[in-house]
Amino acid sequence: MEDSSTNSASSSISITSMEELGGGTPDIYDCEIRLRVNPQRRKEKVYIGCGAGFGGDRPIAALKLLQRVKELDYLVLECLAERTLAERYQAMKSGGRGYDPRISEWMQLLLPLAAENGVCIITNMGANDPFGARDEVLLLASGLGISITVGLAHQVAVVRSDSEEHLRHVDDVSVYLGAAPIVECLQNFRPNVIITSRVADASLFLAPMV
């Protein structure tokens, strides 16, 4: 018997402020790059700092970038690999956190200066649970007295049948996203922080250049 339903992978982006925690409906985008109509450069040079290269990296280097590079526009924290993704999946299934457990440590150190200098932090610390990571960052910012908005870029499964279409958050099967959903977040919302699930490492840097 043939099943009439089909699944396809798409990316979802959403934006949340401290006042809207837990609310709002995400926007869904196909995982594709589309040429923009009449693209305009926002600036001639974009300064992107790499503050982390793996899950166990030290946050002090990222802080030094924020302190020393006054032209910095974006700070990328690349903290996700196949191994760390598997670890987060196992932790989540055991009742733990599906996102990087050090995200509060990083944001406690970086958010005050990043927000003051207008530097957008882009990180894949969301791993298997970007929503949980978002909530923790917003609560931390509230405790620090910092008003921020957080964007999410993550995978969803679009399940289609003859009569309906609905979305399912993907936490058990993880595919690489590209730069497109991060670009959409930056272009439409200009958040202080973008948290992603699994994306190609280069996409974290490509998106702000786009």
PDB file of C-alpha atoms in Angstrom:
ATOM      1  CA  MET A   1       0.000   0.000   0.000  1.00  0.00           C
ATOM      2  CA  GLU A   2       1.447   3.341  -0.979  1.00  0.00           C
ATOM      3  CA  ASP A   3       1.445   6.203   1.493  1.00  0.00           C
ATOM      4  CA  SER A   4       0.121   9.387  -0.072  1.00  0.00           C
ATOM      5  CA  SER A   5       1.969  11.659   2.366  1.00  0.00           C
ATOM      6  CA  THR A   6       5.362  13.148   1.563  1.00  0.00           C
ATOM      7  CA  ASN A   7       8.002  14.815   3.709  1.00  0.00           C
ATOM      8  CA  SER A   8      10.407  17.555   2.745  1.00  0.00           C
ATOM      9  CA  ALA A   9      12.988  19.463   4.723  1.00  0.00           C
ATOM     10  CA  SER A  10      12.649  23.195   5.106  1.00  0.00           C
ATOM     11  CA  SER A  11      14.124  25.779   7.385  1.00  0.00           C
ATOM     12  CA  SER A  12      12.225  27.822   9.907  1.00  0.00           C
ATOM     13  CA  ILE A  13      13.187  31.235  11.232  1.00  0.00           C
ATOM     14  CA  SER A  14      11.645  33.112  14.118  1.00  0.00           C
ATOM     15  CA  ILE A  15      12.450  36.142  16.199  1.00  0.00           C
ATOM     16  CA  THR A  16      11.748  36.522  19.906  1.00  0.00           C
ATOM     17  CA  SER A  17      12.256  39.327  22.373  1.00  0.00           C
ATOM     18  CA  MET A  18      12.143  39.052  26.144  1.00  0.00           C
ATOM     19  CA  GLU A  19       8.604  40.383  26.139  1.00  0.00           C
ATOM     20  CA  GLU A  20       7.460  37.709  23.654  1.00  0.00           C
ATOM     21  CA  LEU A  21       9.168  34.657  25.165  1.00  0.00           C
ATOM     22  CA  GLY A  22       7.438  31.487  24.053  1.00  0.00           C
ATOM     23  CA  GLY A  23       5.087  33.222  21.634  1.00  0.00           C
ATOM     24  CA  GLY A  24       4.879  33.887  17.937  1.00  0.00           C
ATOM     25  CA  THR A  25       4.645  31.719  14.870  1.00  0.00           C
ATOM     26  CA  PRO A  26       7.847  30.943  12.950  1.00  0.00           C
ATOM     27  CA  ASP A  27       8.235  31.794   9.283  1.00  0.00           C
ATOM     28  CA  ILE A  28       8.982  28.810   7.044  1.00  0.00           C
ATOM     29  CA  TYR A  29      11.429  28.986   4.143  1.00  0.00           C
ATOM     30  CA  ASP A  30      12.647  26.478   1.613  1.00  0.00           C
ATOM     31  CA  CYS A  31      16.338  25.694   1.999  1.00  0.00           C
ATOM     32  CA  GLU A  32      17.484  27.573  -1.052  1.00  0.00           C
ATOM     33  CA  ILE A  33      19.374  30.697  -1.990  1.00  0.00           C
ATOM     34  CA  ARG A  34      17.352  33.114  -4.088  1.00  0.00           C
ATOM     35  CA  LEU A  35      18.755  36.116  -5.932  1.00  0.00           C
ATOM     36  CA  ARG A  36      17.490  39.306  -4.397  1.00  0.00           C
ATOM     37  CA  VAL A  37      15.888  42.050  -6.446  1.00  0.00           C
ATOM     38  CA  ASN A  38      18.053  45.180  -6.582  1.00  0.00           C
ATOM     39  CA  PRO A  39      20.419  44.135  -3.789  1.00  0.00           C
ATOM     40  CA  GLN A  40      22.081  47.041  -2.004  1.00  0.00           C
ATOM     41  CA  ARG A  41      25.275  46.939  -0.017  1.00  0.00           C
ATOM     42  CA  ARG A  42      24.758  47.983   3.567  1.00  0.00           C
ATOM     43  CA  LYS A  43      28.442  48.755   3.969  1.00  0.00           C
ATOM     44  CA  GLU A  44      31.671  48.366   2.023  1.00  0.00           C
ATOM     45  CA  LYS A  45      33.408  46.155   4.589  1.00  0.00           C
ATOM     46  CA  VAL A  46      31.991  43.614   7.006  1.00  0.00           C
ATOM     47  CA  TYR A  47      34.025  42.583  10.043  1.00  0.00           C
ATOM     48  CA  ILE A  48      33.304  39.050  11.242  1.00  0.00           C
ATOM     49  CA  GLY A  49      35.139  37.592  14.219  1.00  0.00           C
ATOM     50  CA  CYS A  50      35.468  33.885  14.992  1.00  0.00           C
ATOM     51  CA  GLY A  51      35.107  33.503  18.736  1.00  0.00           C
ATOM     52  CA  ALA A  52      34.915  29.704  18.898  1.00  0.00           C
ATOM     53  CA  GLY A  53      35.912  26.773  16.718  1.00  0.00           C
ATOM     54  CA  PHE A  54      34.675  23.763  18.699  1.00  0.00           C
ATOM     55  CA  GLY A  55      32.403  22.837  21.598  1.00  0.00           C
ATOM     56  CA  GLY A  56      35.114  22.934  24.258  1.00  0.00           C
ATOM     57  CA  ASP A  57      36.646  26.228  23.189  1.00  0.00           C
ATOM     58  CA  ARG A  58      37.434  29.053  25.646  1.00  0.00           C
ATOM     59  CA  PRO A  59      35.158  32.117  25.672  1.00  0.00           C
ATOM     60  CA  ILE A  60      37.940  34.502  26.711  1.00  0.00           C
ATOM     61  CA  ALA A  61      39.204  34.750  23.095  1.00  0.00           C
ATOM     62  CA  ALA A  62      35.766  35.903  21.948  1.00  0.00           C
ATOM     63  CA  LEU A  63      35.715  38.516  24.695  1.00  0.00           C
ATOM     64  CA  LYS A  64      39.105  39.830  23.567  1.00  0.00           C
ATOM     65  CA  LEU A  65      37.739  40.218  20.033  1.00  0.00           C
ATOM     66  CA  LEU A  66      34.846  42.297  21.351  1.00  0.00           C
ATOM     67  CA  GLN A  67      37.193  44.421  23.432  1.00  0.00           C
ATOM     68  CA  ARG A  68      39.889  45.006  20.821  1.00  0.00           C
ATOM     69  CA  VAL A  69      38.157  45.117  17.426  1.00  0.00           C
ATOM     70  CA  LYS A  70      35.973  48.202  17.524  1.00  0.00           C
ATOM     71  CA  GLU A  71      34.831  47.691  13.895  1.00  0.00           C
ATOM     72  CA  LEU A  72      33.427  44.220  14.641  1.00  0.00           C
ATOM     73  CA  ASP A  73      29.954  43.652  13.151  1.00  0.00           C
ATOM     74  CA  TYR A  74      29.405  39.952  13.843  1.00  0.00           C
ATOM     75  CA  LEU A  75      30.838  37.410  16.249  1.00  0.00           C
ATOM     76  CA  VAL A  76      30.541  33.749  15.191  1.00  0.00           C
ATOM     77  CA  LEU A  77      30.638  30.953  17.783  1.00  0.00           C
ATOM     78  CA  GLU A  78      31.034  27.649  15.944  1.00  0.00           C
ATOM     79  CA  CYS A  79      30.523  25.000  18.629  1.00  0.00           C
ATOM     80  CA  LEU A  80      28.849  22.058  16.893  1.00  0.00           C
ATOM     81  CA  ALA A  81      30.244  18.915  15.285  1.00  0.00           C
ATOM     82  CA  GLU A  82      28.925  15.438  14.556  1.00  0.00           C
ATOM     83  CA  ARG A  83      30.218  14.236  17.926  1.00  0.00           C
ATOM     84  CA  THR A  84      28.742  17.099  19.938  1.00  0.00           C
ATOM     85  CA  LEU A  85      25.461  16.836  18.043  1.00  0.00           C
ATOM     86  CA  ALA A  86      25.230  13.147  18.987  1.00  0.00           C
ATOM     87  CA  GLU A  87      26.048  13.987  22.608  1.00  0.00           C
ATOM     88  CA  ARG A  88      23.273  16.567  22.747  1.00  0.00           C
ATOM     89  CA  TYR A  89      20.817  14.124  21.195  1.00  0.00           C
ATOM     90  CA  GLN A  90      21.607  11.499  23.820  1.00  0.00           C
ATOM     91  CA  ALA A  91      21.399  14.069  26.606  1.00  0.00           C
ATOM     92  CA  MET A  92      18.017  15.294  25.384  1.00  0.00           C
ATOM     93  CA  LYS A  93      16.603  11.772  25.196  1.00  0.00           C
ATOM     94  CA  SER A  94      17.765  11.237  28.786  1.00  0.00           C
ATOM     95  CA  GLY A  95      15.957  14.338  30.003  1.00  0.00           C
ATOM     96  CA  GLY A  96      18.912  16.719  29.672  1.00  0.00           C
ATOM     97  CA  ARG A  97      19.499  19.709  27.477  1.00  0.00           C
ATOM     98  CA  GLY A  98      19.552  19.279  23.710  1.00  0.00           C
ATOM     99  CA  TYR A  99      21.566  22.456  23.244  1.00  0.00           C
ATOM    100  CA  ASP A 100      25.098  23.383  24.289  1.00  0.00           C
ATOM    101  CA  PRO A 101      25.074  23.449  28.112  1.00  0.00           C
ATOM    102  CA  ARG A 102      27.742  26.172  28.157  1.00  0.00           C
ATOM    103  CA  ILE A 103      25.617  28.730  26.341  1.00  0.00           C
ATOM    104  CA  SER A 104      24.875  30.653  29.550  1.00  0.00           C
ATOM    105  CA  GLU A 105      28.569  30.797  30.408  1.00  0.00           C
ATOM    106  CA  TRP A 106      29.357  32.240  26.971  1.00  0.00           C
ATOM    107  CA  MET A 107      26.503  34.723  26.898  1.00  0.00           C
ATOM    108  CA  GLN A 108      27.088  35.900  30.457  1.00  0.00           C
ATOM    109  CA  LEU A 109      30.538  36.960  29.372  1.00  0.00           C
ATOM    110  CA  LEU A 110      29.791  38.265  25.872  1.00  0.00           C
ATOM    111  CA  LEU A 111      26.265  39.681  25.774  1.00  0.00           C
ATOM    112  CA  PRO A 112      26.800  42.920  27.723  1.00  0.00           C
ATOM    113  CA  LEU A 113      29.632  44.172  25.505  1.00  0.00           C
ATOM    114  CA  ALA A 114      28.149  42.745  22.289  1.00  0.00           C
ATOM    115  CA  ALA A 115      24.837  44.498  22.900  1.00  0.00           C
ATOM    116  CA  GLU A 116      26.594  47.745  23.810  1.00  0.00           C
ATOM    117  CA  ASN A 117      28.743  47.669  20.654  1.00  0.00           C
ATOM    118  CA  GLY A 118      25.950  46.539  18.319  1.00  0.00           C
ATOM    119  CA  VAL A 119      27.661  43.223  17.515  1.00  0.00           C
ATOM    120  CA  CYS A 120      25.383  40.393  16.419  1.00  0.00           C
ATOM    121  CA  ILE A 121      26.350  36.978  17.835  1.00  0.00           C
ATOM    122  CA  ILE A 122      25.721  34.033  15.492  1.00  0.00           C
ATOM    123  CA  THR A 123      26.099  30.550  16.967  1.00  0.00           C
ATOM    124  CA  ASN A 124      25.112  26.945  16.315  1.00  0.00           C
ATOM    125  CA  MET A 125      24.903  26.174  20.041  1.00  0.00           C
ATOM    126  CA  GLY A 126      21.215  25.380  19.518  1.00  0.00           C
ATOM    127  CA  ALA A 127      22.136  21.852  18.353  1.00  0.00           C
ATOM    128  CA  ASN A 128      19.033  19.657  18.783  1.00  0.00           C
ATOM    129  CA  ASP A 129      17.018  22.177  20.828  1.00  0.00           C
ATOM    130  CA  PRO A 130      17.444  25.757  19.574  1.00  0.00           C
ATOM    131  CA  PHE A 131      14.216  26.755  21.347  1.00  0.00           C
ATOM    132  CA  GLY A 132      15.628  25.755  24.722  1.00  0.00           C
ATOM    133  CA  ALA A 133      18.825  27.657  23.960  1.00  0.00           C
ATOM    134  CA  ARG A 134      16.810  30.738  22.997  1.00  0.00           C
ATOM    135  CA  ASP A 135      14.829  30.651  26.233  1.00  0.00           C
ATOM    136  CA  GLU A 136      17.969  30.355  28.345  1.00  0.00           C
ATOM    137  CA  VAL A 137      19.652  33.262  26.562  1.00  0.00           C
ATOM    138  CA  LEU A 138      16.607  35.510  26.919  1.00  0.00           C
ATOM    139  CA  LEU A 139      16.255  34.723  30.623  1.00  0.00           C
ATOM    140  CA  LEU A 140      19.949  35.374  31.141  1.00  0.00           C
ATOM    141  CA  ALA A 141      19.703  38.709  29.320  1.00  0.00           C
ATOM    142  CA  SER A 142      16.729  39.668  31.459  1.00  0.00           C
ATOM    143  CA  GLY A 143      18.754  38.923  34.578  1.00  0.00           C
ATOM    144  CA  LEU A 144      21.552  41.132  33.257  1.00  0.00           C
ATOM    145  CA  GLY A 145      19.112  43.934  32.501  1.00  0.00           C
ATOM    146  CA  ILE A 146      19.822  43.782  28.749  1.00  0.00           C
ATOM    147  CA  SER A 147      17.000  44.079  26.217  1.00  0.00           C
ATOM    148  CA  ILE A 148      17.727  41.855  23.205  1.00  0.00           C
ATOM    149  CA  THR A 149      16.018  39.959  20.429  1.00  0.00           C
ATOM    150  CA  VAL A 150      17.015  36.419  19.482  1.00  0.00           C
ATOM    151  CA  GLY A 151      16.548  34.865  16.050  1.00  0.00           C
ATOM    152  CA  LEU A 152      16.310  31.117  15.411  1.00  0.00           C
ATOM    153  CA  ALA A 153      17.253  29.246  12.257  1.00  0.00           C
ATOM    154  CA  HIS A 154      16.466  25.551  12.418  1.00  0.00           C
ATOM    155  CA  GLN A 155      15.133  22.557  10.499  1.00  0.00           C
ATOM    156  CA  VAL A 156      11.509  21.583  10.210  1.00  0.00           C
ATOM    157  CA  ALA A 157       9.880  18.727   8.356  1.00  0.00           C
ATOM    158  CA  VAL A 158       6.982  19.772   6.155  1.00  0.00           C
ATOM    159  CA  VAL A 159       4.610  16.809   6.102  1.00  0.00           C
ATOM    160  CA  ARG A 160       2.194  16.911   3.180  1.00  0.00           C
ATOM    161  CA  SER A 161      -0.750  14.675   2.427  1.00  0.00           C
ATOM    162  CA  ASP A 162      -3.709  14.880   0.033  1.00  0.00           C
ATOM    163  CA  SER A 163      -5.770  16.917   2.473  1.00  0.00           C
ATOM    164  CA  GLU A 164      -3.402  18.868   4.687  1.00  0.00           C
ATOM    165  CA  GLU A 165       0.068  20.145   5.389  1.00  0.00           C
ATOM    166  CA  HIS A 166       1.658  20.506   8.790  1.00  0.00           C
ATOM    167  CA  LEU A 167       5.060  21.103  10.293  1.00  0.00           C
ATOM    168  CA  ARG A 168       7.123  18.926  12.575  1.00  0.00           C
ATOM    169  CA  HIS A 169      10.153  20.178  14.453  1.00  0.00           C
ATOM    170  CA  VAL A 170      13.117  17.983  13.598  1.00  0.00           C
ATOM    171  CA  ASP A 171      15.096  16.766  16.602  1.00  0.00           C
ATOM    172  CA  ASP A 172      15.781  13.128  15.756  1.00  0.00           C
ATOM    173  CA  VAL A 173      17.069  13.545  12.189  1.00  0.00           C
ATOM    174  CA  SER A 174      19.407  16.423  11.506  1.00  0.00           C
ATOM    175  CA  VAL A 175      20.349  17.761   8.078  1.00  0.00           C
ATOM    176  CA  TYR A 176      22.740  20.575   7.275  1.00  0.00           C
ATOM    177  CA  LEU A 177      21.172  23.936   6.605  1.00  0.00           C
ATOM    178  CA  GLY A 178      22.917  26.527   4.477  1.00  0.00           C
ATOM    179  CA  ALA A 179      23.216  30.273   4.825  1.00  0.00           C
ATOM    180  CA  ALA A 180      19.687  31.094   3.575  1.00  0.00           C
ATOM    181  CA  PRO A 181      17.723  30.997   6.858  1.00  0.00           C
ATOM    182  CA  ILE A 182      20.414  33.001   8.673  1.00  0.00           C
ATOM    183  CA  VAL A 183      20.309  35.577   5.876  1.00  0.00           C
ATOM    184  CA  GLU A 184      16.529  35.803   6.255  1.00  0.00           C
ATOM    185  CA  CYS A 185      16.915  36.401  10.007  1.00  0.00           C
ATOM    186  CA  LEU A 186      19.477  39.136   9.481  1.00  0.00           C
ATOM    187  CA  GLN A 187      17.665  40.799   6.609  1.00  0.00           C
ATOM    188  CA  ASN A 188      14.192  40.811   8.106  1.00  0.00           C
ATOM    189  CA  PHE A 189      14.825  41.277  11.818  1.00  0.00           C
ATOM    190  CA  ARG A 190      18.438  42.321  12.579  1.00  0.00           C
ATOM    191  CA  PRO A 191      18.508  40.457  15.921  1.00  0.00           C
ATOM    192  CA  ASN A 192      21.174  40.721  18.620  1.00  0.00           C
ATOM    193  CA  VAL A 193      21.713  36.957  18.653  1.00  0.00           C
ATOM    194  CA  ILE A 194      21.009  34.215  16.105  1.00  0.00           C
ATOM    195  CA  ILE A 195      20.926  30.637  17.361  1.00  0.00           C
ATOM    196  CA  THR A 196      20.941  27.829  14.824  1.00  0.00           C
ATOM    197  CA  SER A 197      20.623  24.096  14.833  1.00  0.00           C
ATOM    198  CA  ARG A 198      22.879  22.154  12.484  1.00  0.00           C
ATOM    199  CA  VAL A 199      24.242  24.340   9.703  1.00  0.00           C
ATOM    200  CA  ALA A 200      27.289  24.060   7.502  1.00  0.00           C
ATOM    201  CA  ASP A 201      30.169  25.745   9.333  1.00  0.00           C
ATOM    202  CA  ALA A 202      30.895  28.150   6.472  1.00  0.00           C
ATOM    203  CA  SER A 203      27.257  29.307   6.443  1.00  0.00           C
ATOM    204  CA  LEU A 204      27.719  30.999   9.804  1.00  0.00           C
ATOM    205  CA  PHE A 205      30.247  33.318   8.130  1.00  0.00           C
ATOM    206  CA  LEU A 206      28.702  33.478   4.659  1.00  0.00           C
ATOM    207  CA  ALA A 207      25.290  34.690   5.870  1.00  0.00           C
ATOM    208  CA  PRO A 208      26.453  38.023   7.328  1.00  0.00           C
ATOM    209  CA  MET A 209      28.536  38.649   4.195  1.00  0.00           C
ATOM    210  CA  VAL A 210      25.420  38.125   2.062  1.00  0.00           C
TER     211      VAL A 210
END
